[in-house]
Amino acid sequence: MKLLKKPLTWLASVALCLPTLAIAGLINPAPYQCFDGSVTPGCVADSPFAGKNFNYFYLENFEDHQLNTPGISASAGGVTSVVYGPRIHDSVDADDGVLDGNGLAGDSYFSWSGKDGITFSFDANELGALPTHVGIVWTDGLGATFFEAFDSADVSLGSIGPVNIATRGHAGQTDEDRFFGITNPNGISSIFISNAVGGIEVDHLQYGYVAQPVVPVSEPSFIFLFGIGLICLFRLVKRF
């Protein structure tokens, strides 16, 4: 039968007949001063996740000098105060309690190789489910910055960049800080962030899970969808 001679084409065509149930969404780089502007006076650039209802949510700001929120691991680097030293940190502005355009008094996460970047991976077993919302704030580095996220099968959900957001200053300036994010109802297994030159510094790794409502399919709806499937299959058989 000719239909069986082109299985990949057949499967791709059938997939086009099925409805899309979930779509991942990238969140383009945005200025970032604090997590929640509603509780931080003067903060006008906060997280798009602030104030949302999550089944679980974690914000890792590294202010305890550790990466220790549940279900997360990093491929490279460490907390800046530990791997780099007590000076020249580029934390999110509000982490030291003062919005003054400087992040030297806070802590962050640093890796010596910006071009190799950092992958943050999530453990579904520890968390109970992969996060549906993930974000991170890039705070320092040189060259263009790149961000990418991956689903539960390690397939790319999309990428941002390379984008030129870096400035030449390395004294804690926060005007270049940018939030990168991703949402995916089916879960996010990891994110990757890099910059082309020098080291890389990031902060406010945040991730949460929103359970997707189960929408029952009524009998008429099922019959309708089944009918569409049969029509698509009939057309494919005629075509091949």
PDB file of C-alpha atoms in Angstrom:
ATOM      1  CA  MET A   1       0.000   0.000   0.000  1.00  0.00           C
ATOM      2  CA  LYS A   2       1.480   3.327  -1.013  1.00  0.00           C
ATOM      3  CA  LEU A   3       0.424   4.970   2.264  1.00  0.00           C
ATOM      4  CA  LEU A   4       2.839   2.777   4.212  1.00  0.00           C
ATOM      5  CA  LYS A   5       5.762   3.700   1.984  1.00  0.00           C
ATOM      6  CA  LYS A   6       5.868   7.205   3.413  1.00  0.00           C
ATOM      7  CA  PRO A   7       5.313   6.773   7.159  1.00  0.00           C
ATOM      8  CA  LEU A   8       6.985  10.020   8.204  1.00  0.00           C
ATOM      9  CA  THR A   9       4.979  12.048   5.719  1.00  0.00           C
ATOM     10  CA  TRP A  10       1.810  10.280   6.852  1.00  0.00           C
ATOM     11  CA  LEU A  11       2.476  10.946  10.531  1.00  0.00           C
ATOM     12  CA  ALA A  12       3.279  14.591   9.898  1.00  0.00           C
ATOM     13  CA  SER A  13       0.095  15.018   7.912  1.00  0.00           C
ATOM     14  CA  VAL A  14      -2.013  13.360  10.605  1.00  0.00           C
ATOM     15  CA  ALA A  15      -0.456  15.660  13.194  1.00  0.00           C
ATOM     16  CA  LEU A  16      -1.685  18.648  11.210  1.00  0.00           C
ATOM     17  CA  CYS A  17      -5.222  17.348  11.672  1.00  0.00           C
ATOM     18  CA  LEU A  18      -4.962  17.342  15.457  1.00  0.00           C
ATOM     19  CA  PRO A  19      -5.713  20.410  17.576  1.00  0.00           C
ATOM     20  CA  THR A  20      -2.873  22.167  19.378  1.00  0.00           C
ATOM     21  CA  LEU A  21      -3.510  21.767  23.099  1.00  0.00           C
ATOM     22  CA  ALA A  22      -0.644  23.807  24.545  1.00  0.00           C
ATOM     23  CA  ILE A  23       1.718  26.433  23.232  1.00  0.00           C
ATOM     24  CA  ALA A  24       4.978  27.567  24.822  1.00  0.00           C
ATOM     25  CA  GLY A  25       5.569  31.292  25.132  1.00  0.00           C
ATOM     26  CA  LEU A  26       8.899  33.096  25.361  1.00  0.00           C
ATOM     27  CA  ILE A  27       9.094  36.273  27.438  1.00  0.00           C
ATOM     28  CA  ASN A  28      11.374  38.779  25.760  1.00  0.00           C
ATOM     29  CA  PRO A  29      14.117  40.531  27.762  1.00  0.00           C
ATOM     30  CA  ALA A  30      12.704  43.213  30.050  1.00  0.00           C
ATOM     31  CA  PRO A  31      14.292  45.561  32.621  1.00  0.00           C
ATOM     32  CA  TYR A  32      14.207  44.161  36.150  1.00  0.00           C
ATOM     33  CA  GLN A  33      14.697  45.824  39.552  1.00  0.00           C
ATOM     34  CA  CYS A  34      12.847  43.563  41.987  1.00  0.00           C
ATOM     35  CA  PHE A  35      10.591  40.514  42.114  1.00  0.00           C
ATOM     36  CA  ASP A  36       7.357  42.219  43.196  1.00  0.00           C
ATOM     37  CA  GLY A  37       6.884  45.934  42.699  1.00  0.00           C
ATOM     38  CA  SER A  38       3.748  45.937  44.853  1.00  0.00           C
ATOM     39  CA  VAL A  39       5.827  45.269  47.976  1.00  0.00           C
ATOM     40  CA  THR A  40       9.027  47.085  46.959  1.00  0.00           C
ATOM     41  CA  PRO A  41       8.602  50.883  47.065  1.00  0.00           C
ATOM     42  CA  GLY A  42       9.892  52.594  43.947  1.00  0.00           C
ATOM     43  CA  CYS A  43      10.277  49.415  41.910  1.00  0.00           C
ATOM     44  CA  VAL A  44       8.734  49.821  38.468  1.00  0.00           C
ATOM     45  CA  ALA A  45      10.314  46.827  36.723  1.00  0.00           C
ATOM     46  CA  ASP A  46       9.401  43.528  38.342  1.00  0.00           C
ATOM     47  CA  SER A  47       8.749  39.895  37.467  1.00  0.00           C
ATOM     48  CA  PRO A  48       5.875  38.992  35.138  1.00  0.00           C
ATOM     49  CA  PHE A  49       5.236  36.092  37.537  1.00  0.00           C
ATOM     50  CA  ALA A  50       4.641  38.282  40.595  1.00  0.00           C
ATOM     51  CA  GLY A  51       1.108  38.035  41.958  1.00  0.00           C
ATOM     52  CA  LYS A  52       0.134  34.968  39.936  1.00  0.00           C
ATOM     53  CA  ASN A  53      -1.422  31.898  41.536  1.00  0.00           C
ATOM     54  CA  PHE A  54       0.882  28.867  41.410  1.00  0.00           C
ATOM     55  CA  ASN A  55       0.585  25.349  42.767  1.00  0.00           C
ATOM     56  CA  TYR A  56       4.228  25.785  43.731  1.00  0.00           C
ATOM     57  CA  PHE A  57       6.664  28.645  43.194  1.00  0.00           C
ATOM     58  CA  TYR A  58      10.304  29.234  44.148  1.00  0.00           C
ATOM     59  CA  LEU A  59      12.501  32.320  43.894  1.00  0.00           C
ATOM     60  CA  GLU A  60      16.240  31.734  44.244  1.00  0.00           C
ATOM     61  CA  ASN A  61      17.950  35.065  44.933  1.00  0.00           C
ATOM     62  CA  PHE A  62      21.204  33.557  46.307  1.00  0.00           C
ATOM     63  CA  GLU A  63      21.169  35.907  49.294  1.00  0.00           C
ATOM     64  CA  ASP A  64      21.877  32.977  51.620  1.00  0.00           C
ATOM     65  CA  HIS A  65      24.994  32.348  49.464  1.00  0.00           C
ATOM     66  CA  GLN A  66      23.670  29.022  48.206  1.00  0.00           C
ATOM     67  CA  LEU A  67      21.757  27.494  45.313  1.00  0.00           C
ATOM     68  CA  ASN A  68      19.342  25.492  47.436  1.00  0.00           C
ATOM     69  CA  THR A  69      15.759  25.925  46.308  1.00  0.00           C
ATOM     70  CA  PRO A  70      14.104  22.541  45.624  1.00  0.00           C
ATOM     71  CA  GLY A  71      14.501  20.585  42.413  1.00  0.00           C
ATOM     72  CA  ILE A  72      17.180  22.665  40.679  1.00  0.00           C
ATOM     73  CA  SER A  73      20.760  22.017  39.551  1.00  0.00           C
ATOM     74  CA  ALA A  74      23.292  23.992  37.526  1.00  0.00           C
ATOM     75  CA  SER A  75      25.765  22.797  34.906  1.00  0.00           C
ATOM     76  CA  ALA A  76      28.487  25.301  35.777  1.00  0.00           C
ATOM     77  CA  GLY A  77      29.505  28.082  38.115  1.00  0.00           C
ATOM     78  CA  GLY A  78      28.432  28.859  41.647  1.00  0.00           C
ATOM     79  CA  VAL A  79      27.179  31.588  43.934  1.00  0.00           C
ATOM     80  CA  THR A  80      29.232  34.706  43.191  1.00  0.00           C
ATOM     81  CA  SER A  81      30.381  35.346  46.765  1.00  0.00           C
ATOM     82  CA  VAL A  82      31.701  31.774  46.927  1.00  0.00           C
ATOM     83  CA  VAL A  83      33.366  31.267  43.530  1.00  0.00           C
ATOM     84  CA  TYR A  84      34.399  34.855  42.774  1.00  0.00           C
ATOM     85  CA  GLY A  85      34.920  36.455  46.144  1.00  0.00           C
ATOM     86  CA  PRO A  86      33.440  39.058  48.492  1.00  0.00           C
ATOM     87  CA  ARG A  87      33.565  41.978  46.052  1.00  0.00           C
ATOM     88  CA  ILE A  88      32.201  43.028  42.653  1.00  0.00           C
ATOM     89  CA  HIS A  89      28.846  41.284  42.792  1.00  0.00           C
ATOM     90  CA  ASP A  90      26.123  42.286  40.351  1.00  0.00           C
ATOM     91  CA  SER A  91      22.927  41.388  42.159  1.00  0.00           C
ATOM     92  CA  VAL A  92      19.366  42.448  41.357  1.00  0.00           C
ATOM     93  CA  ASP A  93      18.993  46.038  42.545  1.00  0.00           C
ATOM     94  CA  ALA A  94      16.444  45.523  45.349  1.00  0.00           C
ATOM     95  CA  ASP A  95      18.215  42.569  46.989  1.00  0.00           C
ATOM     96  CA  ASP A  96      20.219  44.820  49.319  1.00  0.00           C
ATOM     97  CA  GLY A  97      17.049  46.606  50.424  1.00  0.00           C
ATOM     98  CA  VAL A  98      17.752  49.820  48.506  1.00  0.00           C
ATOM     99  CA  LEU A  99      16.843  50.762  44.937  1.00  0.00           C
ATOM    100  CA  ASP A 100      19.877  52.799  43.970  1.00  0.00           C
ATOM    101  CA  GLY A 101      21.037  51.403  40.627  1.00  0.00           C
ATOM    102  CA  ASN A 102      23.732  49.285  42.261  1.00  0.00           C
ATOM    103  CA  GLY A 103      23.869  45.584  43.112  1.00  0.00           C
ATOM    104  CA  LEU A 104      27.264  45.294  44.801  1.00  0.00           C
ATOM    105  CA  ALA A 105      25.817  44.573  48.247  1.00  0.00           C
ATOM    106  CA  GLY A 106      23.730  41.596  47.105  1.00  0.00           C
ATOM    107  CA  ASP A 107      24.652  38.144  45.867  1.00  0.00           C
ATOM    108  CA  SER A 108      24.121  36.347  42.553  1.00  0.00           C
ATOM    109  CA  TYR A 109      25.285  33.344  40.500  1.00  0.00           C
ATOM    110  CA  PHE A 110      28.480  33.425  38.415  1.00  0.00           C
ATOM    111  CA  SER A 111      30.310  31.266  35.891  1.00  0.00           C
ATOM    112  CA  TRP A 112      33.735  32.036  34.465  1.00  0.00           C
ATOM    113  CA  SER A 113      32.798  31.056  30.886  1.00  0.00           C
ATOM    114  CA  GLY A 114      30.015  33.164  29.463  1.00  0.00           C
ATOM    115  CA  LYS A 115      30.251  31.557  26.024  1.00  0.00           C
ATOM    116  CA  ASP A 116      29.720  28.068  27.491  1.00  0.00           C
ATOM    117  CA  GLY A 117      26.854  29.441  29.534  1.00  0.00           C
ATOM    118  CA  ILE A 118      24.862  27.842  32.339  1.00  0.00           C
ATOM    119  CA  THR A 119      22.106  25.257  32.100  1.00  0.00           C
ATOM    120  CA  PHE A 120      19.656  25.157  34.997  1.00  0.00           C
ATOM    121  CA  SER A 121      17.800  21.832  35.093  1.00  0.00           C
ATOM    122  CA  PHE A 122      14.627  20.951  36.989  1.00  0.00           C
ATOM    123  CA  ASP A 123      13.880  17.668  38.773  1.00  0.00           C
ATOM    124  CA  ALA A 124      10.274  16.612  38.221  1.00  0.00           C
ATOM    125  CA  ASN A 125      10.511  13.907  40.885  1.00  0.00           C
ATOM    126  CA  GLU A 126      11.588  16.318  43.603  1.00  0.00           C
ATOM    127  CA  LEU A 127       9.193  19.052  42.523  1.00  0.00           C
ATOM    128  CA  GLY A 128       6.250  16.774  41.815  1.00  0.00           C
ATOM    129  CA  ALA A 129       5.968  18.173  38.280  1.00  0.00           C
ATOM    130  CA  LEU A 130       8.142  20.175  35.930  1.00  0.00           C
ATOM    131  CA  PRO A 131       7.623  23.937  36.201  1.00  0.00           C
ATOM    132  CA  THR A 132       5.326  25.610  33.703  1.00  0.00           C
ATOM    133  CA  HIS A 133       6.861  29.058  34.291  1.00  0.00           C
ATOM    134  CA  VAL A 134      10.608  29.777  34.452  1.00  0.00           C
ATOM    135  CA  GLY A 135      12.543  33.021  34.475  1.00  0.00           C
ATOM    136  CA  ILE A 136      16.028  34.308  35.201  1.00  0.00           C
ATOM    137  CA  VAL A 137      17.658  37.728  35.338  1.00  0.00           C
ATOM    138  CA  TRP A 138      20.885  38.289  33.437  1.00  0.00           C
ATOM    139  CA  THR A 139      22.916  40.868  35.385  1.00  0.00           C
ATOM    140  CA  ASP A 140      26.425  41.004  33.919  1.00  0.00           C
ATOM    141  CA  GLY A 141      28.730  39.837  31.152  1.00  0.00           C
ATOM    142  CA  LEU A 142      30.040  40.984  27.794  1.00  0.00           C
ATOM    143  CA  GLY A 143      28.961  40.381  24.225  1.00  0.00           C
ATOM    144  CA  ALA A 144      25.549  39.242  23.055  1.00  0.00           C
ATOM    145  CA  THR A 145      23.270  37.286  25.396  1.00  0.00           C
ATOM    146  CA  PHE A 146      21.391  34.121  24.414  1.00  0.00           C
ATOM    147  CA  PHE A 147      18.549  32.245  26.161  1.00  0.00           C
ATOM    148  CA  GLU A 148      16.909  28.911  25.337  1.00  0.00           C
ATOM    149  CA  ALA A 149      14.408  26.614  27.074  1.00  0.00           C
ATOM    150  CA  PHE A 150      13.654  22.898  26.702  1.00  0.00           C
ATOM    151  CA  ASP A 151      10.637  20.669  27.290  1.00  0.00           C
ATOM    152  CA  SER A 152      10.396  17.337  29.118  1.00  0.00           C
ATOM    153  CA  ALA A 153      11.927  15.525  26.123  1.00  0.00           C
ATOM    154  CA  ASP A 154      14.810  18.042  25.926  1.00  0.00           C
ATOM    155  CA  VAL A 155      13.364  19.489  22.730  1.00  0.00           C
ATOM    156  CA  SER A 156      13.840  23.227  22.337  1.00  0.00           C
ATOM    157  CA  LEU A 157      10.824  25.368  23.178  1.00  0.00           C
ATOM    158  CA  GLY A 158      12.445  28.342  21.480  1.00  0.00           C
ATOM    159  CA  SER A 159      15.242  30.809  22.038  1.00  0.00           C
ATOM    160  CA  ILE A 160      15.885  34.519  22.454  1.00  0.00           C
ATOM    161  CA  GLY A 161      18.875  36.255  20.959  1.00  0.00           C
ATOM    162  CA  PRO A 162      21.649  36.750  20.684  1.00  0.00           C
ATOM    163  CA  VAL A 163      20.684  40.217  21.988  1.00  0.00           C
ATOM    164  CA  ASN A 164      23.031  43.075  22.790  1.00  0.00           C
ATOM    165  CA  ILE A 165      22.155  44.255  26.298  1.00  0.00           C
ATOM    166  CA  ALA A 166      25.591  44.317  27.960  1.00  0.00           C
ATOM    167  CA  THR A 167      27.329  47.534  28.988  1.00  0.00           C
ATOM    168  CA  ARG A 168      31.017  47.951  29.771  1.00  0.00           C
ATOM    169  CA  GLY A 169      30.599  48.546  33.510  1.00  0.00           C
ATOM    170  CA  HIS A 170      31.431  45.848  36.071  1.00  0.00           C
ATOM    171  CA  ALA A 171      30.851  47.745  39.304  1.00  0.00           C
ATOM    172  CA  GLY A 172      27.389  46.490  40.170  1.00  0.00           C
ATOM    173  CA  GLN A 173      25.408  48.645  37.739  1.00  0.00           C
ATOM    174  CA  THR A 174      21.843  47.360  37.392  1.00  0.00           C
ATOM    175  CA  ASP A 175      20.594  49.372  34.407  1.00  0.00           C
ATOM    176  CA  GLU A 176      21.471  46.480  32.070  1.00  0.00           C
ATOM    177  CA  ASP A 177      19.681  43.794  34.123  1.00  0.00           C
ATOM    178  CA  ARG A 178      17.167  41.907  31.987  1.00  0.00           C
ATOM    179  CA  PHE A 179      14.559  39.239  32.727  1.00  0.00           C
ATOM    180  CA  PHE A 180      14.347  36.268  30.321  1.00  0.00           C
ATOM    181  CA  GLY A 181      11.469  33.836  30.659  1.00  0.00           C
ATOM    182  CA  ILE A 182       9.416  30.980  29.253  1.00  0.00           C
ATOM    183  CA  THR A 183       6.007  29.470  29.901  1.00  0.00           C
ATOM    184  CA  ASN A 184       4.874  26.034  28.772  1.00  0.00           C
ATOM    185  CA  PRO A 185       1.769  24.244  30.097  1.00  0.00           C
ATOM    186  CA  ASN A 186       3.425  20.883  29.392  1.00  0.00           C
ATOM    187  CA  GLY A 187       6.489  21.618  31.504  1.00  0.00           C
ATOM    188  CA  ILE A 188      10.030  22.968  31.223  1.00  0.00           C
ATOM    189  CA  SER A 189      12.960  20.665  31.956  1.00  0.00           C
ATOM    190  CA  SER A 190      15.793  23.186  31.668  1.00  0.00           C
ATOM    191  CA  ILE A 191      16.898  26.633  30.579  1.00  0.00           C
ATOM    192  CA  PHE A 192      20.227  27.765  29.135  1.00  0.00           C
ATOM    193  CA  ILE A 193      21.709  31.253  29.227  1.00  0.00           C
ATOM    194  CA  SER A 194      25.027  32.550  27.882  1.00  0.00           C
ATOM    195  CA  ASN A 195      26.897  35.635  26.742  1.00  0.00           C
ATOM    196  CA  ALA A 196      29.643  35.778  24.153  1.00  0.00           C
ATOM    197  CA  VAL A 197      32.592  37.225  26.087  1.00  0.00           C
ATOM    198  CA  GLY A 198      34.053  36.876  29.582  1.00  0.00           C
ATOM    199  CA  GLY A 199      32.144  35.492  32.533  1.00  0.00           C
ATOM    200  CA  ILE A 200      28.389  35.490  33.077  1.00  0.00           C
ATOM    201  CA  GLU A 201      26.361  36.581  36.097  1.00  0.00           C
ATOM    202  CA  VAL A 202      22.665  35.904  36.721  1.00  0.00           C
ATOM    203  CA  ASP A 203      20.190  36.303  39.568  1.00  0.00           C
ATOM    204  CA  HIS A 204      16.566  35.748  40.615  1.00  0.00           C
ATOM    205  CA  LEU A 205      16.111  32.283  39.162  1.00  0.00           C
ATOM    206  CA  GLN A 206      12.358  31.732  39.527  1.00  0.00           C
ATOM    207  CA  TYR A 207      10.143  28.817  38.633  1.00  0.00           C
ATOM    208  CA  GLY A 208       6.609  27.723  39.333  1.00  0.00           C
ATOM    209  CA  TYR A 209       3.937  25.253  38.352  1.00  0.00           C
ATOM    210  CA  VAL A 210       0.324  25.872  37.407  1.00  0.00           C
ATOM    211  CA  ALA A 211      -1.773  22.727  37.103  1.00  0.00           C
ATOM    212  CA  GLN A 212      -3.713  22.572  33.870  1.00  0.00           C
ATOM    213  CA  PRO A 213      -7.471  22.128  34.240  1.00  0.00           C
ATOM    214  CA  VAL A 214      -8.901  18.889  32.918  1.00  0.00           C
ATOM    215  CA  VAL A 215     -11.518  19.765  30.335  1.00  0.00           C
ATOM    216  CA  PRO A 216     -13.989  16.909  29.844  1.00  0.00           C
ATOM    217  CA  VAL A 217     -14.890  16.118  26.255  1.00  0.00           C
ATOM    218  CA  SER A 218     -18.613  15.661  25.782  1.00  0.00           C
ATOM    219  CA  GLU A 219     -19.926  12.820  23.626  1.00  0.00           C
ATOM    220  CA  PRO A 220     -20.980  15.130  20.750  1.00  0.00           C
ATOM    221  CA  SER A 221     -17.550  16.781  20.808  1.00  0.00           C
ATOM    222  CA  PHE A 222     -15.831  13.402  20.726  1.00  0.00           C
ATOM    223  CA  ILE A 223     -17.942  12.275  17.794  1.00  0.00           C
ATOM    224  CA  PHE A 224     -17.163  15.537  15.982  1.00  0.00           C
ATOM    225  CA  LEU A 225     -13.395  15.189  16.526  1.00  0.00           C
ATOM    226  CA  PHE A 226     -13.506  11.513  15.565  1.00  0.00           C
ATOM    227  CA  GLY A 227     -15.309  12.437  12.362  1.00  0.00           C
ATOM    228  CA  ILE A 228     -12.682  15.046  11.495  1.00  0.00           C
ATOM    229  CA  GLY A 229      -9.989  12.433  12.062  1.00  0.00           C
ATOM    230  CA  LEU A 230     -11.692   9.996   9.701  1.00  0.00           C
ATOM    231  CA  ILE A 231     -12.041  12.666   7.018  1.00  0.00           C
ATOM    232  CA  CYS A 232      -8.346  13.549   7.318  1.00  0.00           C
ATOM    233  CA  LEU A 233      -7.368   9.892   7.151  1.00  0.00           C
ATOM    234  CA  PHE A 234      -9.557   9.291   4.077  1.00  0.00           C
ATOM    235  CA  ARG A 235      -7.976  12.246   2.275  1.00  0.00           C
ATOM    236  CA  LEU A 236      -4.499  11.043   3.155  1.00  0.00           C
ATOM    237  CA  VAL A 237      -5.216   7.562   1.808  1.00  0.00           C
ATOM    238  CA  LYS A 238      -6.439   9.056  -1.465  1.00  0.00           C
ATOM    239  CA  ARG A 239      -3.398  11.321  -1.679  1.00  0.00           C
ATOM    240  CA  PHE A 240      -0.781   8.624  -1.109  1.00  0.00           C
TER     241      PHE A 240
END
